[in-house]
mmCIF file of C-alpha atoms in Angstrom:
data_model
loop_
_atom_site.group_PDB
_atom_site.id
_atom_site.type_symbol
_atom_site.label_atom_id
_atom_site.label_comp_id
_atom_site.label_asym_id
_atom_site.label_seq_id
_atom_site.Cartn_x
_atom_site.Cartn_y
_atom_site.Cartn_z
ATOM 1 C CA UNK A 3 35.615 129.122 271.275
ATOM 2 C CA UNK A 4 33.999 125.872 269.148
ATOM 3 C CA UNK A 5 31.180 126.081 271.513
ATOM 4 C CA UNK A 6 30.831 130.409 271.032
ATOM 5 C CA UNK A 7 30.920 130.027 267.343
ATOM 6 C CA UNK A 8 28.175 127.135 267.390
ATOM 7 C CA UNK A 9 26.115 129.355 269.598
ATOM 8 C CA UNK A 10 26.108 132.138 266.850
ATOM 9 C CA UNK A 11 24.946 130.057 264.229
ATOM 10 C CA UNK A 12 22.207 128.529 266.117
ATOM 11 C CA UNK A 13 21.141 131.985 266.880
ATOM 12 C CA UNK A 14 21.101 133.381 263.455
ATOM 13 C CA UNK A 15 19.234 129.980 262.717
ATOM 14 C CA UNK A 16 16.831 130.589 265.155
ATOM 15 C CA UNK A 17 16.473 134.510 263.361
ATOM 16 C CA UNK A 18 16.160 132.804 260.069
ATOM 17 C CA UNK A 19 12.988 130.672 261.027
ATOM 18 C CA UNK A 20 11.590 133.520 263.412
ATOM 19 C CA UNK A 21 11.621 136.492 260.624
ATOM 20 C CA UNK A 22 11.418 133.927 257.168
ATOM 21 C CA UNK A 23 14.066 136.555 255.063
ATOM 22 C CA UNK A 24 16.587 136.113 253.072
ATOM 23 C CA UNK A 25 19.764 135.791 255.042
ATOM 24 C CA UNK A 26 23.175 135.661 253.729
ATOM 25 C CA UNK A 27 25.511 134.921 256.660
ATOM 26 C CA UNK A 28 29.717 133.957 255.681
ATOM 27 C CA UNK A 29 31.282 132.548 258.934
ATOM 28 C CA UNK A 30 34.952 131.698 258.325
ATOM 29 C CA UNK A 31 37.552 130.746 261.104
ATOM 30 C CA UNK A 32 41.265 131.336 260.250
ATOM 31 C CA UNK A 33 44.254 130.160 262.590
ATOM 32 C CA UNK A 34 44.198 127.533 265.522
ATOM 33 C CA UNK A 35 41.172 128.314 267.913
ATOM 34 C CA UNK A 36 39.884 124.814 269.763
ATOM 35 C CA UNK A 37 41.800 125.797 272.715
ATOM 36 C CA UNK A 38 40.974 129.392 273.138
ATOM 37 C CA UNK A 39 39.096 129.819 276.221
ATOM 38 C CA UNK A 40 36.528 133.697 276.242
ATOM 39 C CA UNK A 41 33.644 134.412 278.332
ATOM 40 C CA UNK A 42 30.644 133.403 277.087
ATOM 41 C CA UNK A 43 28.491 135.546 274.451
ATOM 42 C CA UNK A 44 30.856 138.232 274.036
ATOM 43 C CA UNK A 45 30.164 138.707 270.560
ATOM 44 C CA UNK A 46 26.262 138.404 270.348
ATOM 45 C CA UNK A 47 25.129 141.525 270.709
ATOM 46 C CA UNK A 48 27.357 142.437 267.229
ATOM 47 C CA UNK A 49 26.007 139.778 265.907
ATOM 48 C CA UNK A 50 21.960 140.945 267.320
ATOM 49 C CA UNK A 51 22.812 144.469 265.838
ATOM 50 C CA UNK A 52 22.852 143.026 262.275
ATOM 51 C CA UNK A 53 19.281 141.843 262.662
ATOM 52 C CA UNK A 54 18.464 144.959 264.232
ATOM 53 C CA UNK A 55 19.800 147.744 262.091
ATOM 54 C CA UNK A 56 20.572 145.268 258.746
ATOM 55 C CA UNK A 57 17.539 144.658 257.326
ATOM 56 C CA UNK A 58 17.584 145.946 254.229
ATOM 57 C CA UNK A 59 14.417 147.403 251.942
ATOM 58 C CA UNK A 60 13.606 144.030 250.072
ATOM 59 C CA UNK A 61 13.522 141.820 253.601
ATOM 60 C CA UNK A 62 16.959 140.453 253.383
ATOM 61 C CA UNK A 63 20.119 140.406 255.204
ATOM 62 C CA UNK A 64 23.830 140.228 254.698
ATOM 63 C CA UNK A 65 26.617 139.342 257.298
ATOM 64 C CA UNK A 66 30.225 138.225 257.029
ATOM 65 C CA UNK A 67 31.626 137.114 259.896
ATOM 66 C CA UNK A 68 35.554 135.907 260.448
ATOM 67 C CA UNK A 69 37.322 134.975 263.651
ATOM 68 C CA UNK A 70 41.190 134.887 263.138
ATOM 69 C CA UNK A 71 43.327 133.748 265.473
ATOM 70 C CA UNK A 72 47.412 135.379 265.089
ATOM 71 C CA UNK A 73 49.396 134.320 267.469
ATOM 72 C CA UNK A 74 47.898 135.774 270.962
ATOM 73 C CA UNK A 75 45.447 137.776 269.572
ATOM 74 C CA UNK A 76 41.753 136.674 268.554
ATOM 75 C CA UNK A 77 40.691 138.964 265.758
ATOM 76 C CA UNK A 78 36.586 138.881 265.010
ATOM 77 C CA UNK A 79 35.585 140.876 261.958
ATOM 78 C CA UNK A 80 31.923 141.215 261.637
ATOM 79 C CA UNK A 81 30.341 143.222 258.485
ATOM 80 C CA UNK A 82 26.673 143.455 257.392
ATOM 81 C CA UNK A 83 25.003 145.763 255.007
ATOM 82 C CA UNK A 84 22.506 148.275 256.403
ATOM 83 C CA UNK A 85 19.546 151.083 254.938
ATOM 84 C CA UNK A 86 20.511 153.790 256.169
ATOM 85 C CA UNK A 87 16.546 155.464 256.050
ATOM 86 C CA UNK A 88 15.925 152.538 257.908
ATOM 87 C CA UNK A 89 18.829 152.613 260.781
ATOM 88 C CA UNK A 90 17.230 156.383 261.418
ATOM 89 C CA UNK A 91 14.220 154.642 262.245
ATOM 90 C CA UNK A 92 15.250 152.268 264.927
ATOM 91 C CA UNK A 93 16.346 153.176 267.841
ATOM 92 C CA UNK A 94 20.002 153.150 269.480
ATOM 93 C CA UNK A 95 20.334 150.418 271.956
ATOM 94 C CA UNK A 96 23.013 149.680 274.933
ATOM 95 C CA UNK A 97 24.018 146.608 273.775
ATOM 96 C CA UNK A 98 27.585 147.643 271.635
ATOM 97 C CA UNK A 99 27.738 150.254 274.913
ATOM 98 C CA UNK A 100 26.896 147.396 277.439
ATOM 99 C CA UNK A 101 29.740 145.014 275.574
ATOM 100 C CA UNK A 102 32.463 147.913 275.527
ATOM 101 C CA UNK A 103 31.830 147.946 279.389
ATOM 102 C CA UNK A 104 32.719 144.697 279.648
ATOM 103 C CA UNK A 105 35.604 144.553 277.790
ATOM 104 C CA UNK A 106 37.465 147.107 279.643
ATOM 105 C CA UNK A 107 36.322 145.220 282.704
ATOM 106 C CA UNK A 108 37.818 142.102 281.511
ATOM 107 C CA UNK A 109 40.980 143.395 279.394
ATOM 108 C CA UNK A 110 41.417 146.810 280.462
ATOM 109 C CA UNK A 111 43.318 148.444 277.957
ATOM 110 C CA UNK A 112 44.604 145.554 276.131
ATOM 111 C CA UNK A 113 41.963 144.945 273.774
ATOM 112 C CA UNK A 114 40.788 147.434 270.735
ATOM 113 C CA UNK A 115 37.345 147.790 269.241
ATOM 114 C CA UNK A 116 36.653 149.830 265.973
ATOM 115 C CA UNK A 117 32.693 149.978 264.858
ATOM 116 C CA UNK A 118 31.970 151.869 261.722
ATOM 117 C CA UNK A 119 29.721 152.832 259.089
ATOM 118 C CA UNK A 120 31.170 152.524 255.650
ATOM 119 C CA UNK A 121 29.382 152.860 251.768
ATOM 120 C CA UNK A 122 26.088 151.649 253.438
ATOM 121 C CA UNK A 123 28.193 148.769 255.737
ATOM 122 C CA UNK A 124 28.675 148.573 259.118
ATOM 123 C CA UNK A 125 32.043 146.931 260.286
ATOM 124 C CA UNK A 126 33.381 145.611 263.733
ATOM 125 C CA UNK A 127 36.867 144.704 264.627
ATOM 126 C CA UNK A 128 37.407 143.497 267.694
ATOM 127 C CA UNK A 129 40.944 142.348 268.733
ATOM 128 C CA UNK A 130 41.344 140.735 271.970
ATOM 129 C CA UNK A 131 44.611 139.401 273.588
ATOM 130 C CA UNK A 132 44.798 135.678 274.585
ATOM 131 C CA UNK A 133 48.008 135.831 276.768
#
């Protein structure tokens, strides 16, 4: 998980030198997570849609991410402000579609994702079991 989490930073690093905007990214970790073992990249392409479809009118952009471990469930929150006369302009993508996919082919049933629009925010919750 150490290695996951150090793998999205560097990435939004690497986005903050590629583009030059103002980017205001939160990444807290809550509960014991050093020996939770995931696949690999499971939560980049959330974390790709904020650059995508966040951008907002002045250049910048804002995401709060939080991985919470309780008990054996990993919780990841992600949240990022979006323009919505800008999200009309890009165009929908496979990647949440392609990661749903692979969820259910890793944790069938077990794990729950929620993705929603809210007051010009876009959440994620993602709750997968660790047992």
């Amino acid at each position: 998980m150490s290695k996951e989490i150090k793998y999205i930073k560097n990435y939004i690093e690497l986005e903050r030198i590629r583009h030059g905007y103002q980017l205001n990214c939160d990444i807290q970790t809550e509960g014991q997570l050093d020996d939770v073992k995931l696949p690999p990249l499971l939560f980049l392409p959330f974390v790709e849609n904020c650059f995508k479809h966040g951008q907002l009118s002045d250049g910048s952009i804002w995401i709060k991410m939080k991985y919470e471990r309780q008990g054996d469930l990993l919780i990841f929150y992600l949240t990022n402000e979006f323009d919505p006369a800008e999200t009309e302009k890009t165009k929908d993508g496979i990647g949440i579609a392609n990661t749903r996919r692979r969820l259910e082919l890793l944790y069938g049933e077990t794990y729950e994702l929620q993705t929603y629009p809210e007051n010009n925010q876009y959440h994620v919750i993602l709750k997968i079991p660790l047992g």
